[in-house]
Tab-separated table of C-alpha atoms in Angstrom:
chain	number	residue	atom	x	y	z
A	268	GLY	CA	119.441	86.873	6.421
A	269	GLY	CA	123.079	86.971	5.331
A	270	ARG	CA	123.974	84.136	7.876
A	271	ALA	CA	121.232	81.862	6.638
A	272	ARG	CA	122.351	82.521	3.015
A	273	ARG	CA	125.832	81.564	3.721
A	274	ARG	CA	124.941	78.334	6.011
A	275	SER	CA	122.425	77.366	3.099
A	276	VAL	CA	125.279	77.406	0.429
A	277	ARG	CA	127.586	75.275	2.727
A	278	HIS	CA	124.652	72.869	3.174
A	279	LEU	CA	123.895	72.607	-0.556
A	280	ALA	CA	127.631	71.934	-1.303
A	281	ARG	CA	127.333	69.017	0.959
A	282	GLY	CA	124.313	67.649	-0.911
A	283	ARG	CA	121.959	68.569	1.744
A	284	ARG	CA	118.514	70.450	1.303
A	285	PRO	CA	118.427	73.446	3.782
A	286	ILE	CA	114.985	74.444	5.188
A	287	VAL	CA	114.898	78.008	6.561
A	288	VAL	CA	111.954	78.576	9.210
A	289	GLY	CA	110.548	81.967	10.355
A	290	GLY	CA	111.742	85.176	10.183
A	291	SER	CA	110.201	88.602	9.034
A	292	GLY	CA	109.429	89.291	5.423
A	293	LEU	CA	112.767	91.338	5.128
A	294	TYR	CA	114.726	88.363	6.724
A	295	VAL	CA	113.378	85.913	4.305
A	296	ARG	CA	114.130	88.250	1.467
A	297	ALA	CA	117.658	88.766	2.682
A	298	ALA	CA	118.091	85.066	3.109
A	299	LEU	CA	116.674	83.977	-0.298
A	300	ASP	CA	116.482	86.650	-2.932
A	301	VAL	CA	118.965	88.321	-5.304
A	302	LEU	CA	119.767	91.466	-3.477
A	303	ASP	CA	121.492	94.846	-4.537
A	304	ILE	CA	122.170	96.236	-1.237
A	305	PRO	CA	123.689	99.928	-1.578
A	306	PRO	CA	126.526	100.735	0.279
A	307	THR	CA	126.493	103.103	3.627
A	308	ASP	CA	128.465	106.158	4.650
A	309	PRO	CA	128.159	107.085	8.492
A	310	LEU	CA	128.795	110.688	7.684
A	311	VAL	CA	126.148	111.137	5.123
A	312	ARG	CA	123.882	109.184	7.463
A	313	ALA	CA	124.702	111.457	10.240
A	314	HIS	CA	124.188	114.500	8.105
A	315	PHE	CA	120.467	113.490	7.385
A	316	GLU	CA	119.702	112.136	10.848
A	317	GLN	CA	120.788	115.654	12.269
A	318	ARG	CA	118.330	117.316	9.587
A	319	ALA	CA	115.511	115.001	10.500
A	320	VAL	CA	115.879	116.301	14.251
A	321	ALA	CA	116.237	119.949	13.091
A	322	GLU	CA	113.687	120.043	10.314
A	323	GLY	CA	111.369	117.175	11.114
A	324	SER	CA	110.777	113.912	9.181
A	325	GLY	CA	108.079	115.547	6.948
A	326	ALA	CA	110.706	117.968	5.347
A	327	LEU	CA	113.308	115.102	4.555
A	328	HIS	CA	110.224	113.064	3.089
A	329	ARG	CA	109.367	115.920	0.756
A	330	GLU	CA	112.999	116.146	-0.361
A	331	LEU	CA	112.823	112.422	-0.962
A	332	ALA	CA	109.720	112.972	-2.840
A	333	ALA	CA	111.340	115.286	-5.180
A	334	LYS	CA	114.405	113.101	-5.738
A	335	ASP	CA	112.705	109.737	-5.795
A	336	PRO	CA	108.984	109.785	-6.097
A	337	GLN	CA	108.633	105.953	-6.023
A	338	ALA	CA	110.546	105.530	-2.870
A	339	ALA	CA	108.482	108.369	-1.329
A	340	ARG	CA	105.301	106.577	-2.115
A	341	ASP	CA	106.567	103.258	-0.492
A	342	ILE	CA	108.071	104.860	2.648
A	343	LEU	CA	105.995	106.536	5.222
A	344	ALA	CA	106.932	110.096	6.271
A	345	SER	CA	107.011	108.878	9.944
A	346	ASN	CA	109.586	106.032	9.087
A	347	VAL	CA	112.616	108.205	9.808
A	348	ARG	CA	115.236	105.632	9.432
A	349	ARG	CA	113.955	104.371	6.241
A	350	VAL	CA	113.548	108.171	4.791
A	351	VAL	CA	117.083	108.798	6.086
A	352	ARG	CA	118.604	105.555	4.532
A	353	ALA	CA	116.878	106.287	1.233
A	354	LEU	CA	118.500	109.885	1.018
A	355	GLU	CA	121.624	108.373	1.969
A	356	VAL	CA	121.759	106.068	-0.777
A	357	ILE	CA	120.703	108.595	-3.276
A	358	GLU	CA	123.557	110.877	-1.943
A	359	ILE	CA	126.174	108.116	-2.221
A	360	THR	CA	125.232	106.326	-5.310
A	361	GLY	CA	123.574	109.265	-7.384
A	362	ARG	CA	120.610	106.718	-8.207
A	363	PRO	CA	117.167	106.591	-6.995
A	364	PHE	CA	116.779	104.480	-3.723
A	365	SER	CA	114.007	102.581	-5.376
A	366	ALA	CA	116.477	101.468	-8.203
A	367	SER	CA	117.921	99.088	-5.634
A	368	ALA	CA	114.563	97.483	-4.474
A	369	PRO	CA	114.468	93.765	-4.522
A	370	THR	CA	112.926	92.334	-7.665
A	371	LYS	CA	111.467	89.150	-6.009
A	372	THR	CA	114.045	86.697	-7.716
A	373	PHE	CA	115.329	84.000	-5.881
A	374	LEU	CA	119.001	83.492	-5.632
A	375	ARG	CA	118.507	79.661	-6.352
A	376	PRO	CA	115.631	77.419	-6.820
A	377	THR	CA	113.354	77.745	-3.801
A	378	ILE	CA	109.949	76.761	-2.440
A	379	VAL	CA	108.334	79.109	0.013
A	380	LEU	CA	105.383	78.035	2.054
A	381	GLY	CA	103.355	80.349	4.118
A	382	LEU	CA	100.854	79.402	6.825
A	383	GLN	CA	97.554	81.422	6.840
A	384	ALA	CA	95.267	81.841	10.074
A	385	ASP	CA	91.865	83.476	10.305
A	386	PRO	CA	92.308	86.916	11.807
A	387	ASP	CA	90.235	86.247	14.773
A	388	VAL	CA	92.103	83.148	15.470
A	389	LEU	CA	95.391	84.795	14.943
A	390	VAL	CA	94.381	87.607	17.577
A	391	ALA	CA	93.571	84.903	20.018
A	392	ARG	CA	96.860	83.031	19.539
A	393	ILE	CA	98.773	86.457	19.874
A	394	GLU	CA	97.313	87.258	22.965
A	395	ARG	CA	97.873	83.841	24.510
A	396	ARG	CA	101.710	84.047	23.361
A	397	VAL	CA	101.932	87.287	25.034
A	398	ASP	CA	100.613	85.724	28.289
A	399	LEU	CA	103.118	82.817	27.797
A	400	MET	CA	105.889	85.259	27.257
A	401	TRP	CA	105.438	87.046	30.500
A	402	ALA	CA	104.672	83.725	32.460
A	403	ALA	CA	107.811	82.252	31.006
A	404	GLY	CA	110.100	85.328	32.599
A	405	MET	CA	109.962	87.979	30.231
A	406	LEU	CA	110.735	90.638	33.033
A	407	ASP	CA	113.607	88.658	34.296
A	408	GLU	CA	115.007	88.285	30.856
A	409	VAL	CA	114.735	91.924	29.898
A	410	ARG	CA	116.054	92.883	33.365
A	411	ALA	CA	119.259	90.805	32.894
A	412	LEU	CA	119.691	92.154	29.163
A	413	ASP	CA	119.128	95.689	30.484
A	414	ALA	CA	122.134	95.292	32.873
A	415	ARG	CA	124.195	94.246	29.863
A	416	GLY	CA	123.427	97.334	27.873
A	417	LEU	CA	120.202	96.562	26.117
A	418	ARG	CA	119.030	100.278	26.053
A	419	GLN	CA	122.374	101.171	24.044
A	420	GLY	CA	121.066	98.989	20.954
A	421	ARG	CA	118.764	100.865	19.023
A	422	THR	CA	117.108	97.753	17.495
A	423	ALA	CA	116.919	95.457	20.182
A	424	SER	CA	115.527	97.816	22.929
A	425	ARG	CA	112.767	98.725	20.521
A	426	ALA	CA	111.683	95.071	19.614
A	427	ILE	CA	108.195	94.039	20.201
A	428	GLY	CA	107.902	92.823	23.891
A	429	TYR	CA	111.413	94.250	25.037
A	430	SER	CA	110.212	97.952	24.531
A	431	GLN	CA	107.019	97.298	26.672
A	432	ALA	CA	108.999	95.131	29.336
A	433	LEU	CA	111.511	97.969	29.683
A	434	ARG	CA	108.653	100.495	30.256
A	435	GLN	CA	107.094	98.230	32.816
A	436	LEU	CA	110.486	97.861	34.752
A	437	ASP	CA	110.635	101.514	34.550
A	438	GLY	CA	107.178	102.008	35.989
A	439	ASP	CA	105.645	103.708	33.059
A	440	LEU	CA	103.403	100.680	32.543
A	441	ASP	CA	101.789	98.126	34.720
A	442	GLU	CA	101.862	94.369	33.652
A	443	ALA	CA	98.464	94.417	31.964
A	444	ALA	CA	99.145	97.576	30.100
A	445	ALA	CA	102.576	96.120	28.890
A	446	LYS	CA	101.191	93.024	27.814
A	447	ALA	CA	98.308	94.859	25.948
A	448	GLU	CA	100.614	97.095	24.129
A	449	THR	CA	102.879	94.009	23.073
A	450	ALA	CA	99.738	92.112	21.618
A	451	ILE	CA	98.639	95.343	19.917
A	452	ALA	CA	102.105	95.785	18.392
A	453	THR	CA	102.135	92.260	17.464
A	454	ARG	CA	98.922	92.469	15.640
A	455	GLN	CA	99.995	95.467	13.806
A	456	PHE	CA	103.219	93.576	12.748
A	457	ALA	CA	101.287	90.666	11.573
A	458	ARG	CA	99.237	93.119	9.291
A	459	ARG	CA	102.322	94.555	7.871
A	460	GLN	CA	103.676	90.974	7.224
A	461	ARG	CA	100.428	90.235	5.312
A	462	ALA	CA	100.799	93.450	3.298
A	463	TRP	CA	104.614	92.629	2.746
A	464	PHE	CA	103.758	89.069	1.309
A	465	ARG	CA	100.641	89.892	-0.565
A	466	PRO	CA	102.262	91.265	-3.895
A	467	ASP	CA	104.643	88.466	-3.946
A	468	PRO	CA	103.134	85.592	-6.083
A	469	ARG	CA	105.950	83.037	-4.992
A	470	PRO	CA	104.717	81.690	-1.642
A	471	VAL	CA	102.333	78.782	-1.359
A	472	TRP	CA	99.636	79.571	1.329
A	473	LEU	CA	98.260	76.933	3.471
A	474	PRO	CA	95.809	76.735	6.220
A	475	PHE	CA	97.799	76.435	9.339
A	476	ASP	CA	95.280	74.003	11.053
A	477	ALA	CA	94.764	71.828	7.990
A	478	PRO	CA	94.576	68.193	9.069
A	479	ASP	CA	96.482	66.998	6.081
A	480	LEU	CA	99.084	69.981	6.322
A	481	LEU	CA	102.264	67.836	6.440
A	482	GLY	CA	101.066	65.898	3.201
A	483	ARG	CA	100.090	69.152	1.437
């Protein structure tokens, strides 16, 4: 998101109109919106991570609810990383975590276009995409990345597809199960994406298969 923002500024300075394609909802927001990103403190974060292990995420979520009810409503108790982050920000800044939530305000004039697909069509396309990922060499890619330390990365090793491929390489899943879990996780991600964008009035939604899509 930050890299896309910096590149967009450079293109605008040269009189070009940048086009940003794809990315998760958070990526889009990081690239396009006004953001108030709170500071971090590894020691404070480590303190809450240790407490999460010792006391459980539910206890930390209850503490968050007492300190910032709005943040607790927005963050699931099972999402330990976000609960810890919220408590870290509150500890460092003395302000509610929810006070730094994005306001859905573009940094500069922007048009956002979104593509919609019928849920049944989307499910079929997701399953086809997973088949193509494995046919194109997903296991070989993950095997090579694993040799370069993929598992040491907390985020990349948990990415949809990578996580399942690692489990297949470990013998925990066969190929059919790894692909099925990847498809399920992708469908869940798609639902979260729809929920993310639903309250935002700014995107213009268009059917992905409209014959006049380019003109529209």
